Amino acid sequence: MIAALLRITEVTYDCIYQDFRPTSGIETMSVLRNDRRKSVPVDVGGVVMGGDAPIVVQSMTNTDTADVGQTVNQVAALAKAGSEVVRITVDRKEAAAAVPRIREQLDGLGIDVPLVGDFHYIGHTLLEEFPACAAALAKYRINPGNVGFKAKKDKQFSRIIELALEHGKPVRIGVNWGSLDQELLTHMMDENAKAAAPLDATTVMHEAIVRSALDSAALAEDIGMSRDQIILSAKVSAVQDLVSVYSKLAERCDYALHLGLTEAGMGSKGIVASTAAMGILLQQGIGDTIRVSLTPEPGGDRTREVIVAQEILQTMGLRAFVPIVAACPGCGRTTSTVFQELAKDIQDHVRTRMSEWQTTHPGAETLNLAVMGCIVNGPGESKHADIGISLPGTGEQPAAPVFIDGKKAVTLRGAHIADEFKTLVENYVAQRWG
């Protein structure tokens, strides 16, 4: 595990310094893109997942879908943060009835993000009884572990597939080890126990997850669904298990894959676990769309999971969403908090400005900035950036040299360094991507 992460770190470091330099970003991304697993592209409401399309960032609401206002607000916030697809829970009649109104209000706000319906247990009934809901959704998520039980399982799964075909919608067949098909698992455990050389229980569990996904996809194809209408996921909550399961799944099919660590956790634990697991798989070229399933801290912002997903892809050189701000961690030479405050101020500024820059200055997302705290590495790091500033450390002269495209351009002094540096950034973006 440590060795694998070290290899990723080495490659990622190289990608950061190549991908966001003015002349080499496209070349670096194309090298990584060519190494991606070949999958069948799926169109989800105008957003393509798989094939040669960029890896898609998605998220899920945690509002009661029946509450139209709250759900619309959260979907809008997630979309504004950069979620390219948003999944909503459709768990009962009131939720199903609300979906077309949610879609209508989002359209009225000019938010065209595709909505995915998350169905469990009674999805076939809800889709049948609420055709407007079925039409408003861009994709249906089906869990083969709880779509039905015993004799009803295949019948109810088949009905959802039939309804998806009637409405021209793709599906995600999403296996989750917390709700794995117990009939299949029991059968495989029994067969394994009879084997001359039985496998360990974890290996059998992994195989059961993969089999559940592949068998369900085969059934969907038998009913009439084409491969460009099927996305698979096989989620678990432990890093090594996720790597093992998706590696097996990727070897045995060419369906587009939805990648994510389920129940990743809260705060730094959830971020680290998701990054470790998905970083390994993404570096192997596995994954066509990702979701970081963070548990929001009390009063926390749901959009955090979108930002983390973007940062995983961007730091690996797979996509660019907002300008990168490199900043030193601070030490005894940087007792002032000025560089910390400026780094945060600049990061917040460019993230806010990207909503406009996407239209007025396309390409600005590849901008590489540096905010450094002292003379030791400050000038050198700033020269590597497109535009960088080296603030004075403890005992240094109160001057902040600014480097643009590797050359010292100006030295800032006084109480308005932050505003002056932001003006320099704005001018650089306007000149380079005007």
Short mmCIF file of C-alpha atoms in Angstrom, two decimals:
data_model
loop_
_atom_site.label_atom_id
_atom_site.label_comp_id
_atom_site.label_asym_id
_atom_site.label_seq_id
_atom_site.Cartn_x
_atom_site.Cartn_y
_atom_site.Cartn_z
CA MET A 1 0.00 0.00 0.00
CA ILE A 2 2.75 2.46 1.00
CA ALA A 3 4.77 1.62 -2.09
CA ALA A 4 1.74 2.17 -4.32
CA LEU A 5 1.02 5.55 -2.74
CA LEU A 6 4.65 6.58 -3.14
CA ARG A 7 4.48 5.75 -6.83
CA ILE A 8 1.32 7.85 -7.16
CA THR A 9 2.97 10.72 -5.30
CA GLU A 10 5.98 10.68 -7.64
CA VAL A 11 3.78 10.72 -10.76
CA THR A 12 1.42 13.32 -9.31
CA TYR A 13 4.31 15.64 -8.43
CA ASP A 14 5.57 15.48 -12.01
CA CYS A 15 2.06 16.06 -13.35
CA ILE A 16 1.53 19.18 -11.24
CA TYR A 17 4.66 20.81 -12.56
CA GLN A 18 4.00 19.80 -16.15
CA ASP A 19 0.23 19.95 -16.43
CA PHE A 20 -0.15 23.54 -15.35
CA ARG A 21 2.82 25.06 -17.12
CA PRO A 22 1.74 27.11 -20.17
CA THR A 23 3.01 24.73 -22.88
CA SER A 24 2.80 21.21 -21.48
CA GLY A 25 -0.58 20.71 -19.85
CA ILE A 26 -2.34 19.12 -22.81
CA GLU A 27 0.53 16.75 -23.46
CA THR A 28 0.65 15.59 -19.83
CA MET A 29 -3.07 14.96 -19.62
CA SER A 30 -3.07 13.08 -22.91
CA VAL A 31 -0.41 10.68 -21.63
CA LEU A 32 -2.55 9.83 -18.64
CA ARG A 33 -5.75 9.72 -20.69
CA ASN A 34 -4.25 7.21 -23.13
CA ASP A 35 -3.55 4.90 -20.22
CA ARG A 36 -7.20 4.86 -19.16
CA ARG A 37 -9.15 1.64 -19.36
CA LYS A 38 -11.27 1.53 -22.50
CA SER A 39 -14.95 1.68 -21.65
CA VAL A 40 -18.23 2.12 -23.50
CA PRO A 41 -19.43 5.75 -23.27
CA VAL A 42 -22.83 6.44 -21.73
CA ASP A 43 -24.80 9.66 -22.25
CA VAL A 44 -26.45 10.80 -19.00
CA GLY A 45 -28.61 13.79 -19.81
CA GLY A 46 -25.94 15.28 -22.06
CA VAL A 47 -23.00 14.40 -19.79
CA VAL A 48 -20.91 11.57 -21.23
CA MET A 49 -19.35 9.03 -18.88
CA GLY A 50 -16.72 6.66 -20.21
CA GLY A 51 -15.05 6.36 -23.57
CA ASP A 52 -12.76 9.32 -24.20
CA ALA A 53 -14.83 11.73 -22.07
CA PRO A 54 -13.23 13.43 -19.07
CA ILE A 55 -13.80 11.73 -15.71
CA VAL A 56 -17.09 13.14 -14.41
CA VAL A 57 -17.57 14.54 -10.90
CA GLN A 58 -20.90 13.78 -9.28
CA SER A 59 -22.54 14.09 -5.88
CA MET A 60 -25.77 13.33 -4.02
CA THR A 61 -28.22 15.43 -2.03
CA ASN A 62 -29.07 14.66 1.59
CA THR A 63 -32.34 16.58 1.65
CA ASP A 64 -35.79 15.02 1.78
CA THR A 65 -36.61 14.94 -1.94
CA ALA A 66 -40.26 15.56 -1.14
CA ASP A 67 -39.17 19.00 0.10
CA VAL A 68 -38.90 20.63 -3.31
CA GLY A 69 -37.45 23.94 -2.13
CA GLN A 70 -34.64 22.48 -0.03
CA THR A 71 -33.75 19.94 -2.70
CA VAL A 72 -33.66 22.53 -5.47
CA ASN A 73 -31.41 24.74 -3.34
CA GLN A 74 -28.99 21.95 -2.58
CA VAL A 75 -28.86 20.66 -6.15
CA ALA A 76 -28.17 24.23 -7.29
CA ALA A 77 -25.38 24.60 -4.74
CA LEU A 78 -23.80 21.29 -5.74
CA ALA A 79 -24.01 22.17 -9.43
CA LYS A 80 -22.51 25.61 -8.81
CA ALA A 81 -19.65 23.95 -6.89
CA GLY A 82 -18.92 21.82 -9.95
CA SER A 83 -20.99 18.65 -9.63
CA GLU A 84 -21.72 17.62 -13.20
CA VAL A 85 -24.42 15.12 -12.22
CA VAL A 86 -26.49 15.08 -9.00
CA ARG A 87 -28.25 12.06 -7.52
CA ILE A 88 -31.41 12.40 -5.45
CA THR A 89 -33.23 9.87 -3.28
CA VAL A 90 -36.54 8.58 -4.64
CA ASP A 91 -37.79 6.44 -1.78
CA ARG A 92 -41.56 6.95 -1.63
CA LYS A 93 -44.51 8.38 -3.52
CA GLU A 94 -44.11 11.92 -2.19
CA ALA A 95 -40.51 11.99 -3.39
CA ALA A 96 -41.40 10.60 -6.82
CA ALA A 97 -44.17 13.19 -7.20
CA ALA A 98 -41.69 15.98 -6.33
CA VAL A 99 -39.07 15.05 -8.95
CA PRO A 100 -40.71 16.74 -12.00
CA ARG A 101 -41.26 19.91 -9.96
CA ILE A 102 -37.62 19.88 -8.89
CA ARG A 103 -36.56 19.50 -12.52
CA GLU A 104 -38.89 22.30 -13.60
CA GLN A 105 -37.59 24.72 -10.96
CA LEU A 106 -33.96 23.92 -11.75
CA ASP A 107 -34.63 24.55 -15.43
CA GLY A 108 -36.25 27.85 -14.50
CA LEU A 109 -33.03 28.82 -12.69
CA GLY A 110 -30.97 27.90 -15.73
CA ILE A 111 -29.43 24.87 -13.97
CA ASP A 112 -29.39 21.98 -16.42
CA VAL A 113 -27.43 19.50 -14.29
CA PRO A 114 -28.73 15.94 -14.93
CA LEU A 115 -30.62 14.32 -12.04
CA VAL A 116 -30.19 10.65 -11.16
CA GLY A 117 -32.88 8.81 -9.22
CA ASP A 118 -31.63 6.56 -6.42
CA PHE A 119 -34.08 3.64 -6.09
CA HIS A 120 -34.28 0.87 -3.52
CA TYR A 121 -36.95 -1.77 -2.81
CA ILE A 122 -39.90 -0.16 -4.65
CA GLY A 123 -38.25 1.58 -7.59
CA HIS A 124 -40.24 -0.42 -10.12
CA THR A 125 -43.51 0.70 -8.51
CA LEU A 126 -42.54 4.37 -8.26
CA LEU A 127 -41.32 4.58 -11.84
CA GLU A 128 -44.48 2.92 -13.10
CA GLU A 129 -46.91 5.00 -11.03
CA PHE A 130 -45.11 8.32 -11.64
CA PRO A 131 -44.18 8.50 -15.34
CA ALA A 132 -43.38 12.22 -15.02
CA CYS A 133 -40.72 11.28 -12.47
CA ALA A 134 -39.34 8.62 -14.81
CA ALA A 135 -39.18 11.18 -17.63
CA ALA A 136 -37.57 13.95 -15.56
CA LEU A 137 -34.65 11.83 -14.38
CA ALA A 138 -31.56 11.41 -16.57
CA LYS A 139 -30.58 8.03 -15.13
CA TYR A 140 -31.86 5.41 -12.69
CA ARG A 141 -29.66 3.85 -10.03
CA ILE A 142 -30.62 0.24 -9.22
CA ASN A 143 -29.22 -1.78 -6.32
CA PRO A 144 -29.44 -5.48 -7.27
CA GLY A 145 -29.13 -6.41 -3.60
CA ASN A 146 -32.47 -4.90 -2.61
CA VAL A 147 -34.45 -4.45 -5.81
CA GLY A 148 -36.45 -7.48 -4.76
CA PHE A 149 -36.04 -10.78 -2.98
CA LYS A 150 -36.24 -14.42 -4.05
CA ALA A 151 -38.80 -14.92 -6.86
CA LYS A 152 -39.53 -11.19 -7.10
CA LYS A 153 -35.92 -10.11 -7.58
CA ASP A 154 -35.49 -10.74 -11.30
CA LYS A 155 -39.06 -9.67 -12.07
CA GLN A 156 -38.74 -6.30 -10.32
CA PHE A 157 -35.24 -5.67 -11.66
CA SER A 158 -36.49 -6.49 -15.16
CA ARG A 159 -39.40 -4.08 -14.79
CA ILE A 160 -37.06 -1.18 -13.97
CA ILE A 161 -34.97 -2.01 -17.02
CA GLU A 162 -38.11 -2.12 -19.17
CA LEU A 163 -39.19 1.28 -17.85
CA ALA A 164 -35.71 2.70 -18.48
CA LEU A 165 -35.95 1.49 -22.08
CA GLU A 166 -39.43 2.97 -22.48
CA HIS A 167 -38.17 6.37 -21.32
CA GLY A 168 -34.79 6.13 -23.08
CA LYS A 169 -32.79 6.35 -19.85
CA PRO A 170 -29.48 4.70 -18.91
CA VAL A 171 -29.06 2.91 -15.60
CA ARG A 172 -26.37 2.49 -12.99
CA ILE A 173 -26.33 -0.98 -11.52
CA GLY A 174 -24.84 -0.17 -8.14
CA VAL A 175 -23.75 -3.05 -5.95
CA ASN A 176 -22.97 -2.21 -2.31
CA TRP A 177 -21.49 -4.69 0.11
CA GLY A 178 -23.81 -3.40 2.84
CA SER A 179 -26.78 -4.68 0.84
CA LEU A 180 -25.20 -7.45 -1.19
CA ASP A 181 -27.49 -10.13 -2.65
CA GLN A 182 -27.51 -12.62 0.23
CA GLU A 183 -28.75 -15.50 -1.92
CA LEU A 184 -25.79 -15.12 -4.24
CA LEU A 185 -23.32 -14.71 -1.38
CA THR A 186 -24.65 -17.74 0.51
CA HIS A 187 -24.50 -19.87 -2.64
CA MET A 188 -20.92 -18.83 -3.34
CA MET A 189 -19.84 -19.40 0.25
CA ASP A 190 -21.38 -22.89 0.17
CA GLU A 191 -19.64 -23.71 -3.12
CA ASN A 192 -16.35 -22.41 -1.78
CA ALA A 193 -16.65 -24.58 1.35
CA LYS A 194 -16.91 -27.68 -0.86
CA ALA A 195 -13.81 -26.77 -2.90
CA ALA A 196 -10.59 -28.75 -2.49
CA ALA A 197 -8.74 -25.52 -1.72
CA PRO A 198 -11.28 -23.04 -0.31
CA LEU A 199 -10.61 -19.33 -0.67
CA ASP A 200 -10.75 -16.98 2.31
CA ALA A 201 -14.09 -15.31 3.06
CA THR A 202 -12.92 -11.86 1.93
CA THR A 203 -11.95 -13.14 -1.50
CA VAL A 204 -15.32 -14.83 -1.88
CA MET A 205 -17.05 -11.61 -0.83
CA HIS A 206 -15.13 -9.64 -3.46
CA GLU A 207 -16.06 -12.16 -6.14
CA ALA A 208 -19.72 -12.05 -5.07
CA ILE A 209 -19.79 -8.27 -5.47
CA VAL A 210 -18.26 -8.49 -8.96
CA ARG A 211 -20.59 -11.34 -9.95
CA SER A 212 -23.66 -9.45 -8.76
CA ALA A 213 -22.76 -6.47 -10.96
CA LEU A 214 -21.87 -8.51 -14.04
CA ASP A 215 -24.83 -10.90 -13.76
CA SER A 216 -27.23 -7.96 -13.38
CA ALA A 217 -25.72 -6.20 -16.39
CA ALA A 218 -26.05 -9.39 -18.45
CA LEU A 219 -29.72 -9.63 -17.48
CA ALA A 220 -30.26 -5.99 -18.48
CA GLU A 221 -28.72 -6.73 -21.88
CA ASP A 222 -30.91 -9.81 -22.28
CA ILE A 223 -33.97 -7.60 -21.74
CA GLY A 224 -32.82 -5.25 -24.50
CA MET A 225 -30.56 -2.65 -22.94
CA SER A 226 -27.41 -1.82 -24.88
CA ARG A 227 -23.95 -1.51 -23.35
CA ASP A 228 -23.96 2.24 -23.87
CA GLN A 229 -26.87 2.49 -21.44
CA ILE A 230 -25.23 0.68 -18.52
CA ILE A 231 -22.86 1.97 -15.84
CA LEU A 232 -21.60 -0.30 -13.06
CA SER A 233 -20.43 0.40 -9.53
CA ALA A 234 -19.25 -1.95 -6.78
CA LYS A 235 -18.87 0.05 -3.61
CA VAL A 236 -17.26 -0.99 -0.34
CA SER A 237 -16.02 1.08 2.60
CA ALA A 238 -12.42 -0.13 3.02
CA VAL A 239 -9.57 1.07 0.82
CA GLN A 240 -7.92 -2.28 0.03
CA ASP A 241 -11.30 -3.92 -0.62
CA LEU A 242 -12.27 -1.19 -3.07
CA VAL A 243 -9.01 -1.51 -4.99
CA SER A 244 -9.41 -5.28 -5.20
CA VAL A 245 -13.05 -5.26 -6.28
CA TYR A 246 -12.72 -2.58 -8.96
CA SER A 247 -9.52 -4.12 -10.31
CA LYS A 248 -11.38 -7.41 -10.82
CA LEU A 249 -14.42 -5.68 -12.29
CA ALA A 250 -12.33 -3.59 -14.69
CA GLU A 251 -10.56 -6.69 -16.02
CA ARG A 252 -13.78 -8.51 -16.79
CA CYS A 253 -15.93 -5.92 -18.59
CA ASP A 254 -15.87 -2.74 -20.63
CA TYR A 255 -18.88 -1.07 -19.00
CA ALA A 256 -18.36 2.50 -17.78
CA LEU A 257 -17.50 2.45 -14.07
CA HIS A 258 -18.74 4.73 -11.30
CA LEU A 259 -15.99 4.95 -8.69
CA GLY A 260 -16.42 5.71 -5.01
CA LEU A 261 -15.72 4.56 -1.48
CA THR A 262 -19.06 4.13 0.23
CA GLU A 263 -19.51 5.48 3.75
CA ALA A 264 -16.04 7.03 3.56
CA GLY A 265 -16.51 8.87 6.85
CA MET A 266 -16.27 12.39 8.18
CA GLY A 267 -13.62 15.06 7.82
CA SER A 268 -10.00 14.16 7.18
CA LYS A 269 -10.65 10.42 7.56
CA GLY A 270 -13.16 10.40 4.73
CA ILE A 271 -10.97 12.60 2.52
CA VAL A 272 -7.84 10.52 3.09
CA ALA A 273 -9.61 7.18 2.60
CA SER A 274 -11.34 8.31 -0.60
CA THR A 275 -8.16 9.82 -1.99
CA ALA A 276 -6.05 6.76 -1.19
CA ALA A 277 -8.53 4.30 -2.73
CA MET A 278 -9.53 6.27 -5.79
CA GLY A 279 -6.02 7.58 -6.36
CA ILE A 280 -4.70 4.05 -6.82
CA LEU A 281 -7.51 3.08 -9.18
CA LEU A 282 -7.43 6.29 -11.19
CA GLN A 283 -3.68 5.94 -11.64
CA GLN A 284 -4.37 2.47 -13.07
CA GLY A 285 -6.80 4.07 -15.54
CA ILE A 286 -9.90 2.74 -13.78
CA GLY A 287 -12.93 4.99 -13.29
CA ASP A 288 -15.17 7.06 -15.58
CA THR A 289 -17.07 9.04 -12.95
CA ILE A 290 -16.34 9.58 -9.25
CA ARG A 291 -18.15 10.55 -6.10
CA VAL A 292 -16.53 11.31 -2.75
CA SER A 293 -19.08 10.15 -0.15
CA LEU A 294 -18.21 12.39 2.79
CA THR A 295 -20.29 12.53 5.94
CA PRO A 296 -20.88 16.26 6.49
CA GLU A 297 -19.74 17.57 9.84
CA PRO A 298 -22.48 19.24 11.95
CA GLY A 299 -23.38 22.39 10.08
CA GLY A 300 -20.96 21.44 7.31
CA ASP A 301 -21.38 22.20 3.64
CA ARG A 302 -22.49 19.37 1.34
CA THR A 303 -20.50 20.89 -1.50
CA ARG A 304 -17.26 19.89 0.24
CA GLU A 305 -17.45 16.45 -1.38
CA VAL A 306 -17.54 18.07 -4.83
CA ILE A 307 -14.44 20.16 -4.13
CA VAL A 308 -12.54 17.12 -2.82
CA ALA A 309 -13.45 15.11 -5.93
CA GLN A 310 -12.24 17.94 -8.15
CA GLU A 311 -9.02 18.25 -6.18
CA ILE A 312 -8.31 14.52 -6.49
CA LEU A 313 -8.60 14.70 -10.28
CA GLN A 314 -6.74 17.98 -10.57
CA THR A 315 -3.77 17.09 -8.35
CA MET A 316 -3.37 13.89 -10.36
CA GLY A 317 -3.29 15.88 -13.58
CA LEU A 318 -6.46 14.24 -14.94
CA ARG A 319 -8.59 17.39 -15.16
CA ALA A 320 -8.36 21.10 -14.38
CA PHE A 321 -11.21 22.87 -12.59
CA VAL A 322 -9.77 25.92 -10.81
CA PRO A 323 -6.31 27.46 -10.63
CA ILE A 324 -3.87 25.67 -8.32
CA VAL A 325 -2.45 27.69 -5.42
CA ALA A 326 0.80 26.27 -4.05
CA ALA A 327 1.61 27.46 -0.52
CA CYS A 328 4.28 26.46 1.96
CA PRO A 329 3.19 24.80 5.26
CA GLY A 330 4.93 27.41 7.40
CA CYS A 331 7.76 27.02 9.93
CA GLY A 332 9.74 29.06 12.46
CA ARG A 333 10.71 31.46 9.70
CA THR A 334 7.07 32.28 8.96
CA THR A 335 5.73 33.33 12.35
CA SER A 336 3.47 35.85 10.64
CA THR A 337 0.07 34.58 9.46
CA VAL A 338 0.08 36.95 6.49
CA PHE A 339 1.06 34.28 3.95
CA GLN A 340 -1.57 31.89 5.30
CA GLU A 341 -4.27 34.51 5.05
CA LEU A 342 -3.15 35.53 1.57
CA ALA A 343 -3.03 31.93 0.35
CA LYS A 344 -6.61 31.37 1.54
CA ASP A 345 -7.73 34.71 0.18
CA ILE A 346 -6.26 33.95 -3.25
CA GLN A 347 -7.66 30.39 -3.33
CA ASP A 348 -11.14 31.67 -2.43
CA HIS A 349 -10.82 34.47 -4.97
CA VAL A 350 -9.91 32.29 -7.95
CA ARG A 351 -12.56 29.68 -7.07
CA THR A 352 -15.19 32.42 -6.96
CA ARG A 353 -13.95 34.00 -10.18
CA MET A 354 -13.94 30.71 -12.10
CA SER A 355 -17.71 30.86 -12.61
CA GLU A 356 -17.11 33.96 -14.79
CA TRP A 357 -13.70 32.97 -16.17
CA GLN A 358 -15.15 29.75 -17.60
CA THR A 359 -17.07 31.94 -20.05
CA THR A 360 -14.85 34.97 -20.46
CA HIS A 361 -11.40 33.37 -20.14
CA PRO A 362 -11.57 29.64 -20.96
CA GLY A 363 -8.32 27.97 -20.00
CA ALA A 364 -7.85 30.01 -16.82
CA GLU A 365 -8.53 26.86 -14.81
CA THR A 366 -4.96 25.75 -15.63
CA LEU A 367 -3.44 28.83 -13.96
CA ASN A 368 -0.72 27.91 -11.45
CA LEU A 369 -0.20 30.29 -8.50
CA ALA A 370 2.25 30.30 -5.60
CA VAL A 371 2.00 32.07 -2.24
CA MET A 372 5.17 31.47 -0.25
CA GLY A 373 6.14 32.59 3.25
CA CYS A 374 9.89 33.25 3.29
CA ILE A 375 13.08 33.54 1.26
CA VAL A 376 14.19 29.88 1.57
CA ASN A 377 11.92 28.35 -1.08
CA GLY A 378 9.74 31.34 -1.85
CA PRO A 379 11.49 32.78 -4.91
CA GLY A 380 12.21 29.34 -6.40
CA GLU A 381 8.63 28.09 -6.00
CA SER A 382 7.27 31.40 -7.31
CA LYS A 383 9.42 31.08 -10.44
CA HIS A 384 7.90 27.66 -11.13
CA ALA A 385 4.38 29.14 -11.01
CA ASP A 386 2.70 31.21 -13.71
CA ILE A 387 2.49 33.98 -11.13
CA GLY A 388 3.85 33.74 -7.61
CA ILE A 389 4.59 35.92 -4.61
CA SER A 390 7.25 35.43 -1.93
CA LEU A 391 6.26 37.11 1.32
CA PRO A 392 8.83 38.22 3.91
CA GLY A 393 9.57 35.80 6.74
CA THR A 394 10.75 36.55 10.26
CA GLY A 395 13.56 39.10 10.20
CA GLU A 396 13.36 39.64 6.45
CA GLN A 397 12.91 42.97 4.73
CA PRO A 398 9.19 43.90 4.46
CA ALA A 399 9.07 43.35 0.71
CA ALA A 400 7.24 40.77 -1.43
CA PRO A 401 8.71 40.08 -4.88
CA VAL A 402 6.23 38.85 -7.51
CA PHE A 403 7.36 36.52 -10.30
CA ILE A 404 5.42 36.22 -13.57
CA ASP A 405 6.25 33.43 -16.02
CA GLY A 406 9.47 32.75 -14.12
CA LYS A 407 10.77 36.33 -14.05
CA LYS A 408 10.68 38.90 -11.29
CA ALA A 409 8.09 41.48 -12.34
CA VAL A 410 7.50 43.76 -9.35
CA THR A 411 8.02 44.03 -5.59
CA LEU A 412 4.99 44.78 -3.42
CA ARG A 413 5.13 46.60 -0.07
CA GLY A 414 2.71 47.98 2.46
CA ALA A 415 -0.74 47.13 3.77
CA HIS A 416 -2.43 46.38 0.44
CA ILE A 417 -0.30 43.50 -0.83
CA ALA A 418 -3.30 41.14 -1.04
CA ASP A 419 -5.40 43.47 -3.19
CA GLU A 420 -2.44 44.38 -5.40
CA PHE A 421 -1.54 40.74 -5.94
CA LYS A 422 -5.15 39.89 -6.85
CA THR A 423 -5.08 42.71 -9.39
CA LEU A 424 -1.92 41.23 -10.89
CA VAL A 425 -3.64 37.83 -11.10
CA GLU A 426 -6.69 39.37 -12.78
CA ASN A 427 -4.47 41.17 -15.31
CA TYR A 428 -2.48 37.99 -16.02
CA VAL A 429 -5.67 35.99 -16.68
CA ALA A 430 -7.06 38.72 -18.94
CA GLN A 431 -3.85 38.96 -20.96
CA ARG A 432 -3.16 35.25 -21.30
CA TRP A 433 -6.70 33.97 -21.85
CA GLY A 434 -8.34 37.15 -23.14
#
